XYZ file of C-alpha atoms in Angstrom:
560
model
C 117.091 93.831 121.574
C 113.663 93.348 119.768
C 112.757 95.533 116.959
C 110.024 98.304 117.165
C 106.660 96.869 115.799
C 104.922 99.449 113.507
C 101.268 98.679 112.688
C 100.319 100.357 109.350
C 102.314 100.880 106.204
C 100.866 104.390 105.031
C 103.203 107.418 104.905
C 103.455 107.833 108.711
C 104.239 104.129 109.483
C 106.975 104.043 106.552
C 108.329 107.373 107.632
C 108.658 106.181 111.276
C 110.436 103.016 110.260
C 113.005 104.916 108.221
C 113.538 107.458 110.890
C 114.304 104.662 113.327
C 116.632 102.829 110.872
C 118.599 106.119 110.418
C 119.328 105.759 114.185
C 120.212 102.018 113.968
C 116.936 100.789 115.416
C 115.436 97.808 113.621
C 111.604 97.559 112.990
C 108.906 95.435 111.517
C 106.047 97.053 109.790
C 102.860 95.085 109.762
C 101.009 95.858 106.385
C 97.360 94.477 106.074
C 97.645 95.071 102.286
C 99.814 93.638 99.529
C 102.562 95.999 99.820
C 101.698 98.500 97.045
C 99.293 101.272 96.840
C 96.352 101.936 94.436
C 97.077 104.843 92.243
C 94.410 107.558 92.847
C 94.867 111.021 91.573
C 91.911 112.255 93.551
C 93.763 111.392 96.844
C 96.505 113.806 97.101
C 98.348 115.582 99.879
C 99.917 118.995 100.343
C 103.227 119.000 102.253
C 104.907 122.002 103.746
C 108.632 122.904 103.960
C 109.595 120.889 107.010
C 107.807 117.755 106.172
C 109.154 117.749 102.693
C 112.650 118.122 104.215
C 111.914 115.231 106.409
C 110.880 112.902 103.691
C 113.800 113.763 101.404
C 116.182 113.414 104.114
C 115.014 109.922 104.797
C 114.560 108.686 101.186
C 117.383 110.428 99.610
C 114.846 111.280 96.794
C 113.754 114.858 95.654
C 110.058 114.959 95.938
C 109.731 117.631 93.560
C 110.198 115.012 90.948
C 107.245 113.091 92.161
C 105.108 116.216 93.134
C 104.309 119.667 91.976
C 105.437 123.019 93.635
C 102.860 125.549 93.157
C 103.746 128.673 91.148
C 101.431 130.724 93.244
C 98.236 131.219 95.268
C 95.162 133.038 94.080
C 91.799 133.403 96.244
C 88.492 134.914 94.903
C 85.164 135.870 96.388
C 82.415 136.052 93.762
C 84.024 137.900 90.959
C 86.656 139.732 92.995
C 90.248 138.630 93.344
C 90.999 138.819 97.011
C 94.700 137.886 96.950
C 97.435 136.839 94.548
C 100.558 135.269 95.720
C 103.549 134.430 93.293
C 106.095 132.033 94.515
C 109.580 133.111 92.990
C 112.278 131.010 91.618
C 113.791 130.399 95.190
C 110.373 129.390 96.315
C 109.738 132.653 98.293
C 106.558 134.602 97.806
C 105.388 138.100 97.364
C 101.921 139.436 98.073
C 100.004 140.998 95.142
C 101.324 144.507 94.226
C 97.730 146.028 94.261
C 97.520 145.845 98.056
C 99.535 148.192 100.149
C 102.012 146.933 102.839
C 99.653 148.167 105.445
C 96.663 146.572 104.128
C 98.691 143.366 103.911
C 99.833 143.380 107.423
C 96.298 144.249 108.645
C 94.861 141.270 106.760
C 97.432 139.005 108.516
C 99.560 138.272 105.449
C 103.321 138.912 104.679
C 104.431 142.046 102.950
C 106.431 142.120 99.728
C 109.934 140.504 100.165
C 108.999 138.213 103.242
C 109.956 134.652 102.228
C 107.659 131.681 102.343
C 108.255 128.322 100.574
C 105.642 127.089 97.996
C 103.841 123.819 99.269
C 104.356 120.649 97.465
C 101.178 119.026 96.044
C 101.682 115.218 95.587
C 99.644 112.140 94.995
C 99.604 109.999 98.061
C 100.562 106.918 96.273
C 103.621 108.788 94.813
C 104.702 109.672 98.375
C 104.098 106.211 99.587
C 106.046 104.834 96.623
C 109.074 107.137 97.361
C 109.151 105.714 101.102
C 108.654 102.075 99.973
C 111.581 102.503 97.597
C 113.854 103.638 100.308
C 112.898 100.867 102.488
C 113.637 98.206 99.902
C 117.312 99.102 100.555
C 117.185 99.373 104.167
C 118.462 96.302 106.026
C 116.969 97.314 109.402
C 113.341 97.228 108.285
C 111.143 94.241 107.543
C 107.767 94.631 105.889
C 105.159 91.881 106.512
C 102.373 92.094 104.143
C 98.972 90.796 104.525
C 99.507 90.853 108.161
C 96.307 92.195 109.921
C 96.813 92.792 113.736
C 94.497 91.200 116.007
C 95.904 91.346 119.631
C 98.564 93.041 121.656
C 100.065 91.843 124.918
C 102.563 93.929 126.987
C 104.976 92.700 129.492
C 107.724 94.427 131.631
C 110.491 93.804 128.830
C 108.487 94.279 125.658
C 105.377 93.736 123.466
C 103.917 90.650 121.671
C 101.548 91.262 118.687
C 99.499 88.654 116.758
C 98.526 89.024 113.106
C 95.878 87.148 110.972
C 97.063 86.386 107.413
C 97.863 83.173 105.336
C 99.600 81.997 108.316
C 98.970 83.386 111.936
C 102.025 84.952 113.289
C 103.498 86.248 116.647
C 105.636 89.194 116.544
C 107.869 90.118 119.476
C 108.991 93.834 119.773
C 110.424 96.296 122.253
C 107.790 98.946 121.530
C 104.597 99.059 119.308
C 103.484 102.099 117.465
C 99.882 102.183 116.003
C 100.187 104.177 112.665
C 96.970 102.277 111.335
C 94.628 105.074 110.496
C 91.294 106.374 111.668
C 89.804 102.914 112.590
C 92.981 102.048 114.307
C 93.155 98.492 115.715
C 95.825 99.398 118.092
C 93.825 102.274 119.584
C 90.761 99.907 120.003
C 92.781 97.240 121.695
C 94.274 99.724 124.102
C 90.804 100.883 124.946
C 91.589 104.446 124.166
C 88.668 106.888 123.454
C 88.761 108.907 120.260
C 86.110 111.825 120.772
C 85.488 114.595 118.336
C 83.275 115.778 115.586
C 82.117 113.713 112.570
C 81.816 115.119 108.962
C 83.100 118.708 109.817
C 83.393 119.035 106.048
C 82.493 117.075 102.957
C 84.073 117.701 99.601
C 83.331 116.291 96.209
C 86.630 115.750 94.460
C 87.727 115.383 90.728
C 91.097 114.914 89.245
C 91.316 115.944 85.655
C 93.587 117.171 82.917
C 92.895 120.407 81.428
C 94.165 124.064 80.932
C 93.082 126.884 83.339
C 93.789 130.586 83.002
C 96.431 130.540 85.861
C 98.697 127.609 85.006
C 100.570 126.239 88.108
C 98.659 128.318 90.564
C 96.407 127.038 93.371
C 93.043 128.562 93.455
C 90.552 129.100 96.249
C 87.071 130.396 94.989
C 84.419 131.321 97.648
C 80.750 131.825 96.505
C 81.324 131.463 92.705
C 78.880 133.602 90.825
C 77.703 130.852 88.428
C 74.525 128.884 89.260
C 75.327 125.333 90.374
C 73.446 122.157 89.509
C 72.127 120.310 92.507
C 73.151 121.258 95.987
C 74.585 124.762 96.571
C 78.441 124.808 96.362
C 79.937 127.708 98.364
C 83.490 127.038 97.823
C 85.740 125.522 95.117
C 89.567 124.718 95.400
C 91.802 123.987 92.375
C 95.280 122.487 93.061
C 97.589 121.848 90.252
C 99.778 118.696 89.830
C 102.303 117.992 87.017
C 101.281 117.591 83.307
C 98.322 119.719 83.340
C 96.550 117.556 86.057
C 94.492 119.519 88.557
C 92.637 118.321 91.723
C 89.246 120.237 92.148
C 87.371 120.095 95.610
C 83.850 121.458 95.793
C 82.633 122.045 99.426
C 79.343 120.364 100.033
C 76.557 121.662 102.231
C 75.904 120.079 105.451
C 73.958 116.738 104.915
C 74.469 113.480 103.141
C 73.172 114.487 99.651
C 74.292 111.873 97.134
C 76.964 112.971 94.712
C 76.125 111.227 91.491
C 78.410 111.006 88.505
C 76.201 113.263 86.372
C 76.052 115.819 89.155
C 80.056 115.872 89.421
C 80.198 116.073 85.626
C 77.831 119.145 85.785
C 79.862 120.921 88.427
C 83.134 120.221 86.450
C 81.517 121.847 83.343
C 80.012 124.877 85.217
C 83.363 125.547 87.077
C 85.789 125.341 84.168
C 83.223 127.426 82.134
C 82.898 130.037 84.990
C 86.828 130.302 85.103
C 87.240 130.304 81.463
C 84.870 133.007 80.451
C 81.798 130.911 79.942
C 82.989 128.199 77.586
C 84.515 125.015 79.453
C 87.927 124.035 77.921
C 88.480 120.382 76.944
C 89.238 118.062 79.867
C 89.951 114.590 80.637
C 88.363 113.006 83.749
C 90.916 110.897 85.528
C 89.460 110.255 89.037
C 86.697 111.203 91.322
C 85.687 110.767 95.020
C 84.064 112.219 98.069
C 86.400 113.474 100.944
C 85.026 113.701 104.457
C 86.795 115.658 107.012
C 86.581 114.659 110.716
C 87.939 116.147 113.768
C 88.993 113.731 116.397
C 91.726 113.671 119.156
C 92.733 110.429 121.179
C 92.697 110.760 124.705
C 95.976 109.028 125.253
C 98.847 108.565 122.729
C 100.720 106.285 125.002
C 99.860 103.241 127.071
C 103.238 101.673 128.515
C 105.103 100.534 125.389
C 102.437 101.135 122.863
C 102.047 104.478 121.091
C 99.896 106.112 118.607
C 100.748 108.274 115.564
C 98.964 109.921 112.678
C 95.280 109.249 111.985
C 95.167 106.661 114.698
C 95.929 109.621 117.172
C 94.194 112.468 115.385
C 92.003 113.415 112.602
C 92.008 117.038 111.230
C 91.819 118.764 108.007
C 89.100 121.451 107.587
C 89.781 124.813 106.237
C 92.932 123.438 104.591
C 94.664 122.499 107.728
C 97.581 120.129 107.525
C 96.485 116.443 108.259
C 99.320 114.210 106.990
C 101.902 116.904 107.914
C 100.982 116.381 111.481
C 101.354 112.670 111.202
C 104.769 112.998 109.672
C 105.782 115.369 112.674
C 104.440 112.693 115.076
C 106.752 110.211 113.529
C 109.882 112.804 113.583
C 109.101 113.582 117.179
C 108.738 110.072 118.388
C 111.662 108.313 116.397
C 114.550 109.853 118.194
C 113.002 109.363 121.589
C 112.247 105.670 120.877
C 115.773 105.291 119.643
C 117.324 106.748 122.641
C 115.215 104.297 124.759
C 116.051 101.521 122.561
C 119.763 101.938 122.692
C 120.151 103.225 126.368
C 117.305 101.719 128.327
C 113.783 102.748 129.247
C 113.248 106.499 129.848
C 109.696 107.291 131.073
C 110.061 111.141 131.191
C 111.273 111.201 127.514
C 108.774 108.907 126.256
C 106.020 110.500 128.056
C 107.006 113.798 126.501
C 105.794 112.518 123.002
C 102.131 112.812 124.145
C 102.793 116.010 126.065
C 104.318 117.774 123.058
C 102.514 116.229 119.972
C 98.983 116.146 121.558
C 99.170 119.746 122.750
C 100.132 120.813 119.169
C 97.345 118.983 117.537
C 94.854 119.998 120.116
C 95.657 123.744 119.565
C 95.261 123.185 115.751
C 91.872 121.661 116.216
C 90.616 124.481 118.544
C 91.869 127.111 116.016
C 90.014 125.319 113.271
C 86.872 124.962 115.548
C 86.933 128.528 116.312
C 87.328 129.740 112.802
C 84.504 127.416 111.259
C 81.625 129.331 112.577
C 83.113 132.614 111.100
C 83.820 130.981 107.740
C 80.843 128.479 107.291
C 78.192 130.267 109.489
C 76.170 131.410 106.657
C 76.538 135.312 107.044
C 74.330 137.183 109.574
C 75.745 140.424 110.730
C 79.227 139.308 110.192
C 78.819 139.307 106.543
C 78.401 143.171 106.523
C 81.168 143.992 108.844
C 83.702 145.922 106.759
C 87.041 143.875 106.111
C 85.378 140.521 107.337
C 85.802 138.989 103.815
C 89.285 139.851 103.715
C 89.832 138.421 107.182
C 88.029 135.317 106.295
C 90.363 134.974 103.410
C 93.406 135.402 105.454
C 92.350 132.645 107.668
C 91.764 130.201 104.791
C 95.071 131.200 103.210
C 96.747 130.313 106.703
C 95.389 126.891 106.520
C 96.079 126.186 102.875
C 99.639 127.654 102.941
C 100.873 126.277 106.345
C 101.027 129.344 108.508
C 99.334 130.899 111.603
C 97.428 128.942 114.055
C 95.736 126.889 111.378
C 98.971 125.778 109.443
C 102.454 126.802 110.789
C 104.599 123.910 112.327
C 103.917 123.754 116.010
C 106.239 124.628 118.893
C 106.672 123.033 122.317
C 107.089 126.042 124.633
C 105.601 124.031 127.551
C 107.434 120.881 126.984
C 108.340 118.676 130.002
C 111.842 118.547 128.261
C 112.258 122.320 128.435
C 115.431 123.298 130.633
C 115.141 125.750 133.624
C 115.906 129.346 132.838
C 119.476 130.181 132.754
C 120.964 133.439 133.489
C 123.067 133.074 130.387
C 120.038 132.544 128.139
C 120.165 134.745 124.953
C 117.264 135.825 122.960
C 117.106 134.714 119.248
C 114.754 134.835 116.429
C 113.309 131.502 117.501
C 111.564 130.876 120.803
C 112.754 127.715 122.787
C 110.630 124.796 121.681
C 110.054 126.144 118.101
C 111.524 124.648 115.037
C 114.778 126.176 114.205
C 115.509 128.217 111.000
C 117.300 126.272 108.167
C 120.385 128.257 108.090
C 123.603 127.206 106.306
C 126.169 125.811 108.691
C 129.652 124.390 108.596
C 129.788 120.557 109.353
C 132.758 118.828 111.185
C 134.246 117.840 108.013
C 134.393 121.450 106.848
C 131.525 121.186 104.328
C 128.763 123.706 104.053
C 125.260 122.108 104.487
C 121.672 123.280 105.318
C 120.999 122.803 109.161
C 118.226 120.279 108.389
C 120.512 118.055 106.804
C 122.083 117.288 110.125
C 118.863 116.464 111.983
C 117.314 112.862 112.449
C 120.362 111.134 113.430
C 119.673 110.864 117.130
C 122.366 113.361 118.086
C 121.962 116.702 119.698
C 123.378 119.673 117.596
C 125.344 122.478 119.008
C 125.389 125.661 116.707
C 127.896 128.468 117.293
C 126.964 131.804 115.604
C 130.370 132.966 114.395
C 130.214 135.692 111.684
C 133.120 135.680 109.382
C 134.021 132.028 109.544
C 132.638 131.333 106.355
C 135.331 132.810 104.375
C 137.986 130.602 106.034
C 138.636 126.939 105.945
C 137.499 125.138 109.053
C 140.971 124.255 109.995
C 141.947 127.963 110.435
C 139.514 128.697 113.123
C 138.546 125.364 114.717
C 141.506 125.823 117.216
C 141.191 129.555 117.688
C 139.142 131.782 120.119
C 136.206 130.074 121.981
C 136.143 127.060 119.729
C 138.398 124.631 121.920
C 136.335 125.428 125.108
C 133.088 124.897 123.250
C 134.303 121.605 121.720
C 135.391 120.357 125.001
C 131.944 121.274 126.509
C 130.265 119.469 123.545
C 132.248 116.400 124.255
C 131.318 116.305 127.876
C 127.500 116.538 127.240
C 125.474 113.499 128.564
C 124.438 112.471 125.001
C 126.427 112.583 121.592
C 126.214 115.855 120.033
C 127.594 117.476 116.829
C 129.215 120.961 116.832
C 128.244 123.147 113.951
C 129.057 126.732 113.002
C 126.824 129.215 111.362
C 127.679 132.698 109.937
C 124.528 134.068 111.250
C 121.005 133.246 112.624
C 117.901 135.439 112.878
C 118.081 137.637 115.832
C 121.202 136.092 117.324
C 124.392 137.933 118.388
C 127.928 136.743 117.641
C 128.961 133.958 119.896
C 125.510 132.780 120.683
C 125.265 128.959 121.007
C 122.105 127.036 120.084
C 121.253 123.677 121.377
C 119.061 121.864 118.985
C 117.180 118.585 119.478
C 117.322 115.833 116.873
C 113.921 116.787 115.533
C 115.075 120.300 114.885
C 113.430 122.149 117.799
C 115.467 124.620 119.735
C 116.172 123.711 123.297
C 117.908 126.942 124.351
C 120.357 129.583 123.115
C 123.178 130.759 125.376
C 125.178 133.841 125.342
C 128.825 132.470 124.993
C 130.271 129.127 125.998
C 128.630 128.179 129.283
C 129.498 124.462 129.980
C 127.523 123.993 133.019
C 124.344 125.564 131.537
C 124.770 123.791 128.244
C 125.105 120.404 130.130
C 121.971 121.198 132.128
C 119.913 122.160 129.134
C 121.052 118.922 127.272
C 120.197 116.781 130.293
C 116.651 118.387 130.398
C 116.129 117.884 126.685
C 116.682 114.055 127.195
C 114.200 113.865 130.028
C 116.622 114.041 132.895
C 119.070 111.357 134.168
C 118.212 107.940 132.699
C 116.374 105.607 135.024
C 118.117 102.754 136.439
C 115.134 100.307 136.781
C 113.057 99.076 133.856
C 109.858 101.018 133.186
C 106.557 99.826 134.213
C 104.780 98.820 131.051
C 101.263 97.470 132.200
C 98.382 98.585 130.009
C 97.197 100.782 132.949
C 100.496 102.602 132.786
C 101.551 106.078 131.928
C 99.443 108.213 129.732
């Protein structure tokens, strides 16, 4: 069968190629560039726990070596420290001691002792470099450099693409995925509208090497008290990288004011001096730029055998909301569905679910940001005098930057077309159906103890039995005891390959609860005990129902 054609060699396209390869699906990545990335320290990304785990699983490389884990988070308004968060040795966090637990909860933030993983701040060229390094050793991935797409044709059995370059080339594929950014050629060739808002936020950006009073901690400073040169700057963000390098972002007022080099240097000196007691510390300016945030959402993410992912499908990023994170989640969601269709034949319902699930999540994220923007950027009015409003605004911004709440938490698919019908044996657990599972320790089939996330992304369903006490015994002593033989037989009979895992515990789950987990780590259902018929029905629903016997219609006016 023909490979999957991936248009675009950014982080999303490269991640999708690796995710497909892990499921034995070949791909061709069309890279219009030379196959390497410009090193820009002013172009960085912040990744949350789930997307870091995804990239590390695919590359086999610890991203902490290429990026930087924040030691903490600090937010200020004028001269007042609003919030301090210290990430512990195990990447958990605790809220500042000066605020009571009740105040913390009313502000929408966790109390002391609640765990949260420190975000990873990494230069985008370092991230793509890690992905490219993994692809070098992957036999199922071909990268075609200097290959710019100019046409796409669909037939019943596949897709044909043509690229310009030193030699015009035709490529034959089973499916095609446009990961080619905001100006996506794939999206334009498929005549897909891309409505939204332009220039929601603009930031002047500088990467510099210096020492700040809070080493390793990210800072968000609203309405800083010092007088700024040029246009008024209402918000400054400082995010650390390794080796005393910082990325500083100044939120620019609406309009198209020119950010000159002299103006940017003045802002650097004023900002560093304001944070350091009046005298700016020595610094080395490494890179500069202007970052403009747009909010857009493609009307369709699928036209027959052609899909969109990443910035080709959506643009977001205001208020610290994750942009690249969502693109990586697109790739994770789409990869296992394409792999199943590639290996077992067209499956319309399963492939349609990619748009239904991912577009709904991103649309909700954009709505949350659009609702928060007037409150946070509206310029005051009566809202500025409402008691507690500043604290509530700070909580919203913290959500976006730290990856939680409506602005930042990984999305769930509660209304997915792949959700199974309600079963009487359904058992409530701490994770709602459709949400990402908690990364608990499990016993694998070979008897080893591994994080649950390590078993994802291989195209198989995961069945997790919650069995307290099994962790102190070797697997051979309990694998043939109690309910295990019956559960193992039920797993073997499922309509798709599945791996049986055992966990000592899971949040909110009683003993002998059975979890069914999709290949991308989202919970399908939780059942009370071994229920072979209910487990089979849930697995079949998670795969989109029975596979279709006939080939899928793939005309450009096809499914959306």
